[in-house]
mmCIF file of C-alpha atoms and ligand atoms in Angstrom:
data_model
loop_
_atom_site.group_PDB
_atom_site.id
_atom_site.type_symbol
_atom_site.label_atom_id
_atom_site.label_comp_id
_atom_site.label_asym_id
_atom_site.label_seq_id
_atom_site.Cartn_x
_atom_site.Cartn_y
_atom_site.Cartn_z
ATOM 1 C CA MET A 1 0.008 -0.041 0.018
ATOM 2 C CA ILE A 2 1.352 3.467 -0.866
ATOM 3 C CA GLU A 3 2.204 5.302 2.389
ATOM 4 C CA LYS A 4 2.591 8.903 0.751
ATOM 5 C CA ILE A 5 1.427 10.136 -2.577
ATOM 6 C CA GLU A 6 4.352 11.977 -4.414
ATOM 7 C CA ASN A 7 3.547 11.288 -7.974
ATOM 8 C CA VAL A 8 0.233 12.389 -9.428
ATOM 9 C CA SER A 9 -1.407 11.889 -12.863
ATOM 10 C CA VAL A 10 -4.510 13.871 -13.768
ATOM 11 C CA ILE A 11 -6.281 12.614 -16.875
ATOM 12 C CA GLY A 12 -8.573 15.202 -18.402
ATOM 13 C CA ALA A 13 -6.916 18.632 -18.284
ATOM 14 C CA GLY A 14 -10.125 20.632 -18.511
ATOM 15 C CA TYR A 15 -11.756 22.977 -16.144
ATOM 16 C CA MET A 16 -11.470 20.589 -13.120
ATOM 17 C CA GLY A 17 -8.546 18.433 -14.049
ATOM 18 C CA GLY A 18 -6.431 21.619 -14.851
ATOM 19 C CA GLY A 19 -7.265 23.120 -11.448
ATOM 20 C CA ILE A 20 -6.658 19.946 -9.587
ATOM 21 C CA ALA A 21 -3.262 19.544 -11.289
ATOM 22 C CA GLN A 22 -2.384 23.090 -10.387
ATOM 23 C CA SER A 23 -3.355 22.603 -6.664
ATOM 24 C CA LEU A 24 -1.319 19.391 -6.273
ATOM 25 C CA ALA A 25 1.694 20.656 -8.176
ATOM 26 C CA ALA A 26 1.622 23.834 -6.092
ATOM 27 C CA ALA A 27 1.716 21.424 -3.020
ATOM 28 C CA GLY A 28 4.874 19.993 -4.130
ATOM 29 C CA MET A 29 3.648 16.699 -5.892
ATOM 30 C CA LYS A 30 4.960 15.766 -9.311
ATOM 31 C CA VAL A 31 1.763 15.970 -11.556
ATOM 32 C CA MET A 32 1.581 14.647 -15.075
ATOM 33 C CA LEU A 33 -1.421 15.660 -17.295
ATOM 34 C CA ALA A 34 -2.960 13.901 -20.085
ATOM 35 C CA ASP A 35 -5.938 14.852 -22.323
ATOM 36 C CA VAL A 36 -7.309 13.597 -25.771
ATOM 37 C CA SER A 37 -4.064 14.273 -27.534
ATOM 38 C CA PRO A 38 -0.449 15.342 -27.002
ATOM 39 C CA GLU A 39 -1.413 18.799 -28.555
ATOM 40 C CA ALA A 40 -4.495 19.173 -26.270
ATOM 41 C CA THR A 41 -2.393 18.431 -23.332
ATOM 42 C CA ARG A 42 0.446 20.653 -24.158
ATOM 43 C CA SER A 43 -2.029 23.408 -24.784
ATOM 44 C CA ALA A 44 -3.607 22.912 -21.439
ATOM 45 C CA LEU A 45 -0.197 22.971 -19.806
ATOM 46 C CA THR A 46 0.527 26.198 -21.328
ATOM 47 C CA ARG A 47 -2.725 27.584 -20.239
ATOM 48 C CA LEU A 48 -2.318 26.446 -16.613
ATOM 49 C CA LEU A 49 1.144 27.809 -16.251
ATOM 50 C CA SER A 50 0.041 31.116 -17.650
ATOM 51 C CA GLU A 51 -3.039 31.160 -15.311
ATOM 52 C CA ALA A 52 -0.716 30.225 -12.327
ATOM 53 C CA ARG A 53 1.473 33.222 -12.998
ATOM 54 C CA ASP A 54 -1.644 35.583 -13.399
ATOM 55 C CA PHE A 55 -3.090 34.157 -10.159
ATOM 56 C CA GLU A 56 0.237 34.786 -8.272
ATOM 57 C CA ALA A 57 0.483 38.198 -9.744
ATOM 58 C CA GLN A 58 -2.961 39.051 -8.480
ATOM 59 C CA GLY A 59 -2.180 37.701 -5.069
ATOM 60 C CA LEU A 60 -4.450 34.753 -5.463
ATOM 61 C CA PHE A 61 -1.860 32.195 -5.237
ATOM 62 C CA LYS A 62 0.934 32.373 -2.601
ATOM 63 C CA ALA A 63 4.179 34.058 -3.663
ATOM 64 C CA GLY A 64 6.459 31.405 -5.526
ATOM 65 C CA SER A 65 3.567 29.190 -6.382
ATOM 66 C CA ALA A 66 3.862 29.701 -10.222
ATOM 67 C CA ALA A 67 7.499 28.608 -10.052
ATOM 68 C CA VAL A 68 6.663 25.599 -8.020
ATOM 69 C CA ILE A 69 3.713 24.630 -10.467
ATOM 70 C CA GLU A 70 5.970 25.019 -13.338
ATOM 71 C CA ALA A 71 8.722 22.770 -11.744
ATOM 72 C CA ASN A 72 6.121 20.087 -10.925
ATOM 73 C CA LEU A 73 3.575 20.069 -13.646
ATOM 74 C CA SER A 74 4.184 18.302 -16.951
ATOM 75 C CA ALA A 75 2.389 17.155 -20.083
ATOM 76 C CA ALA A 76 2.465 13.514 -20.996
ATOM 77 C CA ASP A 77 2.111 12.326 -24.615
ATOM 78 C CA SER A 78 -0.652 9.674 -23.630
ATOM 79 C CA ILE A 79 -2.744 8.569 -20.781
ATOM 80 C CA GLU A 80 -0.472 5.513 -20.638
ATOM 81 C CA ALA A 81 2.655 7.700 -20.342
ATOM 82 C CA ALA A 82 0.942 9.866 -17.755
ATOM 83 C CA VAL A 83 0.052 7.120 -15.328
ATOM 84 C CA ARG A 84 2.985 4.818 -15.570
ATOM 85 C CA ASP A 85 4.707 5.842 -12.299
ATOM 86 C CA ALA A 86 1.758 7.523 -10.570
ATOM 87 C CA ASP A 87 0.973 6.875 -7.047
ATOM 88 C CA PHE A 88 -2.340 8.591 -7.380
ATOM 89 C CA ILE A 89 -4.342 9.165 -10.520
ATOM 90 C CA GLU A 90 -7.386 11.518 -10.790
ATOM 91 C CA GLU A 91 -9.756 10.864 -13.592
ATOM 92 C CA ALA A 92 -11.450 14.283 -14.635
ATOM 93 C CA VAL A 93 -12.978 13.459 -17.952
ATOM 94 C CA PRO A 94 -16.572 14.417 -18.988
ATOM 95 C CA GLU A 95 -19.498 13.257 -16.730
ATOM 96 C CA VAL A 96 -20.372 10.627 -19.418
ATOM 97 C CA PRO A 97 -20.176 7.092 -18.154
ATOM 98 C CA ALA A 98 -19.021 5.690 -21.355
ATOM 99 C CA ILE A 99 -16.050 8.068 -21.603
ATOM 100 C CA LYS A 100 -15.139 7.452 -17.929
ATOM 101 C CA HIS A 101 -15.345 3.716 -18.439
ATOM 102 C CA GLU A 102 -13.032 3.909 -21.405
ATOM 103 C CA VAL A 103 -10.571 6.248 -19.762
ATOM 104 C CA LEU A 104 -10.486 4.119 -16.456
ATOM 105 C CA GLY A 105 -9.822 1.079 -18.541
ATOM 106 C CA ARG A 106 -6.893 2.671 -20.111
ATOM 107 C CA ILE A 107 -5.553 3.949 -16.915
ATOM 108 C CA CYS A 108 -5.849 0.528 -15.268
ATOM 109 C CA ALA A 109 -4.007 -1.202 -18.073
ATOM 110 C CA ALA A 110 -0.960 1.085 -17.841
ATOM 111 C CA ALA A 111 -0.811 2.094 -13.971
ATOM 112 C CA ARG A 112 0.887 0.278 -11.404
ATOM 113 C CA PRO A 113 -1.235 -2.252 -9.579
ATOM 114 C CA ASP A 114 -0.908 -0.406 -6.293
ATOM 115 C CA ALA A 115 -1.661 3.102 -7.942
ATOM 116 C CA ILE A 116 -4.768 4.717 -6.275
ATOM 117 C CA ILE A 117 -7.349 5.716 -8.674
ATOM 118 C CA GLY A 118 -9.681 8.664 -8.082
ATOM 119 C CA THR A 119 -12.531 9.945 -10.216
ATOM 120 C CA ASN A 120 -13.736 13.481 -9.931
ATOM 121 C CA THR A 121 -17.269 12.472 -10.891
ATOM 122 C CA SER A 122 -19.926 15.017 -9.850
ATOM 123 C CA THR A 123 -22.760 12.467 -9.400
ATOM 124 C CA LEU A 124 -21.856 8.882 -10.587
ATOM 125 C CA PRO A 125 -21.824 6.252 -7.809
ATOM 126 C CA VAL A 126 -18.517 4.455 -7.473
ATOM 127 C CA HIS A 127 -20.404 1.168 -8.007
ATOM 128 C CA THR A 128 -21.323 2.170 -11.632
ATOM 129 C CA LEU A 129 -17.717 3.060 -12.531
ATOM 130 C CA ALA A 130 -15.933 0.382 -10.433
ATOM 131 C CA PRO A 131 -16.580 -2.305 -13.118
ATOM 132 C CA ALA A 132 -14.274 -0.566 -15.457
ATOM 133 C CA VAL A 133 -11.379 -0.788 -12.777
ATOM 134 C CA THR A 134 -9.066 -3.596 -12.303
ATOM 135 C CA HIS A 135 -8.245 -3.959 -8.684
ATOM 136 C CA PRO A 136 -11.308 -1.910 -7.595
ATOM 137 C CA GLU A 137 -9.900 -1.881 -4.013
ATOM 138 C CA ARG A 138 -7.726 0.924 -5.067
ATOM 139 C CA PHE A 139 -10.600 3.078 -6.505
ATOM 140 C CA LEU A 140 -12.727 5.804 -4.817
ATOM 141 C CA THR A 141 -14.190 9.174 -5.622
ATOM 142 C CA VAL A 142 -12.078 12.274 -4.843
ATOM 143 C CA HIS A 143 -14.513 14.993 -5.733
ATOM 144 C CA PHE A 144 -13.100 18.459 -5.989
ATOM 145 C CA SER A 145 -15.314 21.452 -6.544
ATOM 146 C CA ASN A 146 -15.007 24.266 -9.016
ATOM 147 C CA PRO A 147 -12.882 26.291 -9.269
ATOM 148 C CA ALA A 148 -10.575 23.516 -7.988
ATOM 149 C CA PRO A 149 -7.674 25.852 -6.916
ATOM 150 C CA PHE A 150 -9.860 27.921 -4.591
ATOM 151 C CA ILE A 151 -12.527 25.469 -3.153
ATOM 152 C CA PRO A 152 -11.251 23.887 0.005
ATOM 153 C CA GLY A 153 -13.564 20.879 0.302
ATOM 154 C CA VAL A 154 -13.133 17.562 -1.215
ATOM 155 C CA GLU A 155 -15.820 14.659 -1.055
ATOM 156 C CA LEU A 156 -14.546 11.251 -0.622
ATOM 157 C CA VAL A 157 -16.442 8.250 -1.541
ATOM 158 C CA CYS A 158 -15.647 4.527 -1.298
ATOM 159 C CA GLY A 159 -17.233 1.744 -3.203
ATOM 160 C CA VAL A 160 -17.894 -1.679 -1.486
ATOM 161 C CA ALA A 161 -14.464 -2.992 -2.638
ATOM 162 C CA THR A 162 -12.441 0.220 -1.793
ATOM 163 C CA ASP A 163 -9.683 -0.617 0.647
ATOM 164 C CA ARG A 164 -10.375 1.693 3.502
ATOM 165 C CA ALA A 165 -6.596 1.965 4.249
ATOM 166 C CA LEU A 166 -6.551 4.384 1.238
ATOM 167 C CA ILE A 167 -8.400 6.939 3.073
ATOM 168 C CA PRO A 168 -5.599 8.262 5.240
ATOM 169 C CA VAL A 169 -3.233 8.333 2.484
ATOM 170 C CA VAL A 170 -5.600 10.321 0.199
ATOM 171 C CA LYS A 171 -6.516 12.525 3.148
ATOM 172 C CA ASP A 172 -2.757 13.289 3.766
ATOM 173 C CA MET A 173 -2.541 14.301 0.086
ATOM 174 C CA LEU A 174 -5.418 16.595 0.323
ATOM 175 C CA ARG A 175 -4.108 18.070 3.720
ATOM 176 C CA ARG A 176 -0.744 18.825 1.932
ATOM 177 C CA ALA A 177 -2.858 20.720 -0.756
ATOM 178 C CA ASP A 178 -4.680 22.725 1.979
ATOM 179 C CA ARG A 179 -7.863 20.982 1.351
ATOM 180 C CA ASN A 180 -10.220 19.491 3.935
ATOM 181 C CA SER A 181 -12.341 16.369 3.092
ATOM 182 C CA ALA A 182 -15.219 14.299 4.209
ATOM 183 C CA GLU A 183 -16.177 10.797 3.375
ATOM 184 C CA VAL A 184 -19.883 10.118 2.490
ATOM 185 C CA ALA A 185 -21.742 7.086 1.256
ATOM 186 C CA ASP A 186 -21.897 6.052 -2.254
ATOM 187 C CA THR A 187 -25.238 7.209 -3.486
ATOM 188 C CA PRO A 188 -26.011 9.231 -6.644
ATOM 189 C CA GLY A 189 -24.700 12.838 -6.244
ATOM 190 C CA PHE A 190 -23.369 11.831 -2.858
ATOM 191 C CA VAL A 191 -23.893 14.925 -0.412
ATOM 192 C CA LEU A 192 -22.504 17.888 -2.305
ATOM 193 C CA ASN A 193 -24.545 17.802 -5.414
ATOM 194 C CA ARG A 194 -27.578 16.105 -3.940
ATOM 195 C CA LEU A 195 -28.040 19.318 -1.853
ATOM 196 C CA GLN A 196 -26.692 21.760 -4.475
ATOM 197 C CA TYR A 197 -29.170 20.381 -7.094
ATOM 198 C CA ALA A 198 -32.099 20.181 -4.556
ATOM 199 C CA LEU A 199 -31.492 23.885 -3.898
ATOM 200 C CA LEU A 200 -31.351 24.763 -7.698
ATOM 201 C CA LYS A 201 -34.428 22.488 -8.266
ATOM 202 C CA GLU A 202 -36.405 24.337 -5.596
ATOM 203 C CA ALA A 203 -35.024 27.662 -6.837
ATOM 204 C CA ASN A 204 -36.187 26.717 -10.384
ATOM 205 C CA SER A 205 -39.697 25.936 -9.043
ATOM 206 C CA ILE A 206 -39.818 29.412 -7.246
ATOM 207 C CA VAL A 207 -39.049 31.139 -10.609
ATOM 208 C CA GLU A 208 -41.479 28.986 -12.543
ATOM 209 C CA GLU A 209 -44.254 29.739 -10.043
ATOM 210 C CA GLY A 210 -43.434 33.465 -10.358
ATOM 211 C CA VAL A 211 -42.542 33.809 -6.663
ATOM 212 C CA ALA A 212 -39.263 35.494 -7.744
ATOM 213 C CA THR A 213 -36.773 36.183 -10.626
ATOM 214 C CA PRO A 214 -33.508 34.285 -10.725
ATOM 215 C CA ALA A 215 -31.774 37.417 -9.814
ATOM 216 C CA ASP A 216 -33.915 38.024 -6.814
ATOM 217 C CA VAL A 217 -33.495 34.316 -5.805
ATOM 218 C CA ASP A 218 -29.677 34.796 -6.127
ATOM 219 C CA VAL A 219 -29.873 37.967 -3.911
ATOM 220 C CA ILE A 220 -31.975 36.282 -1.135
ATOM 221 C CA VAL A 221 -29.690 33.142 -1.171
ATOM 222 C CA ARG A 222 -26.301 34.824 -1.163
ATOM 223 C CA SER A 223 -27.237 37.380 1.305
ATOM 224 C CA THR A 224 -29.220 35.420 3.834
ATOM 225 C CA PHE A 225 -28.650 31.643 4.490
ATOM 226 C CA GLY A 226 -25.875 31.454 1.967
ATOM 227 C CA PHE A 227 -24.203 34.229 3.975
ATOM 228 C CA ARG A 228 -23.829 31.752 6.860
ATOM 229 C CA LEU A 229 -22.786 28.707 4.893
ATOM 230 C CA PRO A 230 -19.005 29.583 4.622
ATOM 231 C CA PHE A 231 -18.856 29.093 8.377
ATOM 232 C CA PHE A 232 -21.595 26.576 9.291
ATOM 233 C CA GLY A 233 -23.570 23.893 7.648
ATOM 234 C CA PRO A 234 -27.340 23.441 7.799
ATOM 235 C CA PHE A 235 -27.619 21.430 10.983
ATOM 236 C CA ALA A 236 -25.366 23.882 12.896
ATOM 237 C CA ILE A 237 -27.446 26.844 11.489
ATOM 238 C CA ALA A 238 -30.530 25.100 12.769
ATOM 239 C CA ASP A 239 -29.119 24.623 16.212
ATOM 240 C CA MET A 240 -28.247 28.303 16.449
ATOM 241 C CA ALA A 241 -31.798 29.213 15.024
ATOM 242 C CA GLY A 242 -33.610 27.001 17.440
ATOM 243 C CA LEU A 243 -35.100 23.596 16.524
ATOM 244 C CA ASP A 244 -38.342 24.352 17.985
ATOM 245 C CA VAL A 245 -38.626 27.215 15.534
ATOM 246 C CA TYR A 246 -37.746 24.883 12.661
ATOM 247 C CA ALA A 247 -40.272 22.459 13.739
ATOM 248 C CA ASN A 248 -42.984 25.218 13.593
ATOM 249 C CA CYS A 249 -41.825 26.376 10.229
ATOM 250 C CA PHE A 250 -41.988 22.795 8.869
ATOM 251 C CA LYS A 251 -45.811 22.671 9.721
ATOM 252 C CA THR A 252 -46.256 25.680 7.405
ATOM 253 C CA PHE A 253 -44.276 23.933 4.718
ATOM 254 C CA GLU A 254 -45.961 20.652 5.200
ATOM 255 C CA ASP A 255 -49.617 22.336 5.036
ATOM 256 C CA ALA A 256 -48.339 24.153 1.873
ATOM 257 C CA PHE A 257 -46.226 21.640 0.003
ATOM 258 C CA GLY A 258 -47.310 18.084 1.590
ATOM 259 C CA GLU A 259 -45.138 15.157 2.447
ATOM 260 C CA ARG A 260 -42.026 16.345 0.503
ATOM 261 C CA MET A 261 -41.601 19.177 3.049
ATOM 262 C CA ALA A 262 -42.863 17.313 6.192
ATOM 263 C CA THR A 263 -40.972 17.592 9.345
ATOM 264 C CA PRO A 264 -37.874 15.394 9.256
ATOM 265 C CA GLU A 265 -38.225 12.551 11.999
ATOM 266 C CA LEU A 266 -34.712 13.452 13.276
ATOM 267 C CA LEU A 267 -35.991 16.975 14.073
ATOM 268 C CA LYS A 268 -39.323 15.660 15.520
ATOM 269 C CA GLY A 269 -37.213 13.488 17.924
ATOM 270 C CA LEU A 270 -34.916 16.162 19.065
ATOM 271 C CA VAL A 271 -37.771 18.604 19.758
ATOM 272 C CA ALA A 272 -39.793 16.036 21.494
ATOM 273 C CA GLU A 273 -36.973 15.526 23.834
ATOM 274 C CA GLY A 274 -36.544 19.232 24.467
ATOM 275 C CA LYS A 275 -33.460 19.458 22.515
ATOM 276 C CA PHE A 276 -33.850 22.851 20.829
ATOM 277 C CA GLY A 277 -30.176 23.367 19.732
ATOM 278 C CA VAL A 278 -28.083 26.203 21.253
ATOM 279 C CA LYS A 279 -30.977 27.582 23.354
ATOM 280 C CA SER A 280 -31.210 24.201 25.196
ATOM 281 C CA GLY A 281 -27.666 23.201 24.983
ATOM 282 C CA GLU A 282 -28.230 20.288 22.762
ATOM 283 C CA GLY A 283 -29.429 19.842 19.215
ATOM 284 C CA PHE A 284 -28.305 18.333 15.729
ATOM 285 C CA THR A 285 -24.648 18.995 16.581
ATOM 286 C CA GLY A 286 -24.747 17.345 19.952
ATOM 287 C CA LYS A 287 -24.429 18.640 23.584
ATOM 288 C CA HIS A 288 -22.368 21.624 24.274
ATOM 289 C CA ASP A 289 -21.637 23.208 27.593
ATOM 290 C CA PRO A 290 -22.417 26.968 28.246
ATOM 291 C CA GLU A 291 -18.856 28.068 27.846
ATOM 292 C CA LYS A 292 -18.466 26.380 24.492
ATOM 293 C CA LEU A 293 -21.719 27.936 23.466
ATOM 294 C CA ALA A 294 -20.548 31.178 24.304
ATOM 295 C CA LYS A 295 -17.517 30.831 22.251
ATOM 296 C CA LEU A 296 -19.677 29.537 19.362
ATOM 297 C CA VAL A 297 -21.895 32.724 19.418
ATOM 298 C CA ALA A 298 -18.847 35.049 19.591
ATOM 299 C CA TYR A 299 -17.290 33.214 16.721
ATOM 300 C CA ARG A 300 -20.326 33.449 14.775
ATOM 301 C CA ASN A 301 -20.969 37.155 15.352
ATOM 302 C CA ASN A 302 -17.304 37.894 14.536
ATOM 303 C CA ALA A 303 -17.334 35.756 11.347
ATOM 304 C CA TYR A 304 -20.495 37.384 9.951
ATOM 305 C CA ALA A 305 -19.228 40.911 10.772
ATOM 306 C CA ARG A 306 -15.943 40.187 9.066
ATOM 307 C CA MET A 307 -17.729 38.644 6.129
ATOM 308 C CA ALA A 308 -19.856 41.716 5.758
ATOM 309 C CA GLN A 309 -16.591 43.848 5.644
ATOM 310 C CA LEU A 310 -15.079 41.560 3.027
ATOM 311 C CA LEU A 311 -18.032 41.965 0.903
ATOM 312 C CA GLN A 312 -18.046 45.585 1.255
ATOM 313 C CA GLU A 313 -14.269 45.831 0.373
ATOM 314 C CA LEU A 314 -14.933 43.470 -2.702
ATOM 315 C CA GLY A 315 -17.948 45.361 -3.941
ATOM 316 C CA PRO A 316 -20.722 43.785 -5.887
ATOM 317 C CA SER A 317 -20.266 40.746 -8.284
ATOM 318 C CA PRO A 318 -20.617 41.892 -11.957
ATOM 319 C CA LEU A 319 -23.780 39.734 -11.989
ATOM 320 C CA ALA A 320 -25.334 41.713 -9.082
ATOM 321 C CA GLU A 321 -28.085 44.028 -10.249
ATOM 322 C CA SER A 322 -27.040 47.586 -9.855
HETATM 323 N N1 NAI B 401 -17.477 21.732 -14.031
HETATM 324 C C1 NAI B 401 -17.556 21.664 -12.740
HETATM 325 O O1 NAI B 401 -18.041 22.688 -11.929
HETATM 326 C C2 NAI B 401 -17.301 20.477 -11.976
HETATM 327 C C3 NAI B 401 -17.253 19.162 -12.747
HETATM 328 N N2 NAI B 401 -16.954 18.196 -11.925
HETATM 329 C C4 NAI B 401 -16.644 16.783 -12.742
HETATM 330 O O2 NAI B 401 -15.274 16.894 -13.192
HETATM 331 C C5 NAI B 401 -15.347 15.945 -14.539
HETATM 332 C C6 NAI B 401 -14.680 17.006 -15.501
HETATM 333 O O3 NAI B 401 -15.472 18.107 -15.625
HETATM 334 P P1 NAI B 401 -15.006 19.457 -16.262
HETATM 335 O O4 NAI B 401 -13.471 19.642 -15.819
HETATM 336 O O5 NAI B 401 -15.972 20.460 -15.912
HETATM 337 O O6 NAI B 401 -15.083 19.069 -17.722
HETATM 338 P P2 NAI B 401 -14.217 19.770 -19.013
HETATM 339 O O7 NAI B 401 -15.070 19.312 -20.226
HETATM 340 O O8 NAI B 401 -13.798 21.122 -18.732
HETATM 341 O O9 NAI B 401 -12.843 18.756 -18.921
HETATM 342 C C7 NAI B 401 -12.951 17.570 -19.290
HETATM 343 C C8 NAI B 401 -11.510 17.206 -20.139
HETATM 344 O O10 NAI B 401 -11.441 15.934 -20.418
HETATM 345 C C9 NAI B 401 -10.859 15.712 -21.728
HETATM 346 N N3 NAI B 401 -11.248 14.427 -22.263
HETATM 347 C C10 NAI B 401 -12.334 14.056 -22.859
HETATM 348 N N4 NAI B 401 -12.442 12.792 -23.303
HETATM 349 C C11 NAI B 401 -11.194 12.392 -22.899
HETATM 350 C C12 NAI B 401 -10.474 11.251 -23.130
HETATM 351 N N5 NAI B 401 -10.962 10.005 -23.682
HETATM 352 N N6 NAI B 401 -9.176 11.104 -22.458
HETATM 353 C C13 NAI B 401 -8.432 11.976 -21.999
HETATM 354 N N7 NAI B 401 -9.064 13.317 -21.788
HETATM 355 C C14 NAI B 401 -10.486 13.460 -22.309
HETATM 356 C C15 NAI B 401 -11.488 16.909 -22.545
HETATM 357 O O11 NAI B 401 -10.797 17.343 -23.717
HETATM 358 C C16 NAI B 401 -11.466 18.067 -21.427
HETATM 359 O O12 NAI B 401 -10.167 18.733 -21.408
HETATM 360 C C17 NAI B 401 -16.735 15.612 -14.734
HETATM 361 O O13 NAI B 401 -16.994 14.272 -14.230
HETATM 362 C C18 NAI B 401 -17.547 16.711 -13.891
HETATM 363 O O14 NAI B 401 -18.906 16.194 -13.517
HETATM 364 C C19 NAI B 401 -16.660 18.023 -10.573
HETATM 365 C C20 NAI B 401 -16.851 19.178 -9.885
HETATM 366 C C21 NAI B 401 -17.029 20.393 -10.514
HETATM 367 O O1 LIG B 402 -20.204 22.412 -7.371
HETATM 368 C C1 LIG B 402 -19.196 21.947 -7.701
HETATM 369 O O2 LIG B 402 -18.138 22.549 -7.968
HETATM 370 C C2 LIG B 402 -19.083 20.348 -7.819
HETATM 371 O O3 LIG B 402 -19.880 19.673 -6.716
HETATM 372 C C3 LIG B 402 -19.732 19.792 -8.998
HETATM 373 O O4 LIG B 402 -19.851 18.683 -9.056
HETATM 374 C C4 LIG B 402 -20.201 20.754 -10.144
HETATM 375 O O5 LIG B 402 -20.460 21.934 -10.007
HETATM 376 C C5 LIG B 402 -21.361 20.068 -10.936
HETATM 377 O O6 LIG B 402 -22.546 20.226 -10.172
HETATM 378 C C6 LIG B 402 -21.468 20.516 -12.233
HETATM 379 O O7 LIG B 402 -20.500 20.152 -12.927
#
């Protein structure tokens, strides 16, 4: 079993693969790229190095990053050449099962039998891709988000055959690239996109029903509950709002939208036990003593105030309505 990932291969040097390659190269790993052709790969490398210099000049990358990326990132003439010596191979070709199956097959035919193989799929369960992988014990989802150089979270998904000894090795690679990761179960869309697409689906319904325009939906999302999300997930947010309040709100939603918006059983159970979140000292996120809760509230208030200052400094996005 590989103990430390030093040599990486990224197959598919597009939007995600390119950013993943930059990120891992900047973290000191040797990264080889391969795309549909040697010309496409070399063109991608040129783009990525130029982009890295621009990002460093803009202060978006740490000083010296562009030189480190240039020293560590290279273009291979084929998938086979790219993966030959790799400890870890990240597949980042289009979200088309047939393409992924073909590329995973080529990777497996040329990579070392102990090489760890990751897929950057957005939604495809590991069990639908694993049949294309020899030695599926070395295969898992390592799901970066866009744009890869700037989004810190990575979703890890094991298949039934995945050797769980891979997880600390992959997590170590991600830590060295300043990424934090969480492992979730192997279901369609995992956690990230199941939630992200549920939000977009409901947002589309809101627009289709004439409740709001896309622009106004975006304003509300990014300036209310979205404003909280860089610091807290939905369960922490609910604990701070009050689970009794959430239970009352779900009654409104169930009356209006039926079963699909009925009060979740987990929430019902907590409220029935008098566990209302921060206000009662226990909720979705567990039990917390008054000292910790005081620190939480202080952290929250500071974070939100600082976020508001940052948004003031940045000014509105070009998409924001004047
Ligand atoms: N675009 C996004 O926001 C995100 C996408 N993903 C996932 O990452 C994967 C890649 O997505 P993107 O980077 O957006 O796509 P993309 O289209 O930007 O890049 C895909 C790259 O794969 C190359 N390619 C296609 N067939 C190939 C083959 N047979 N051999 C080698 N290279 C091949 C293409 O030339 C292209 O450069 C997909 O599974 C996608 O669902 C995951 C997170 C975010
Ligand atoms: O949001 C992200 O960056 C990722 O979770 C994704 O998988 C993509 O956005 C996906 O939803 C579209 O490619």
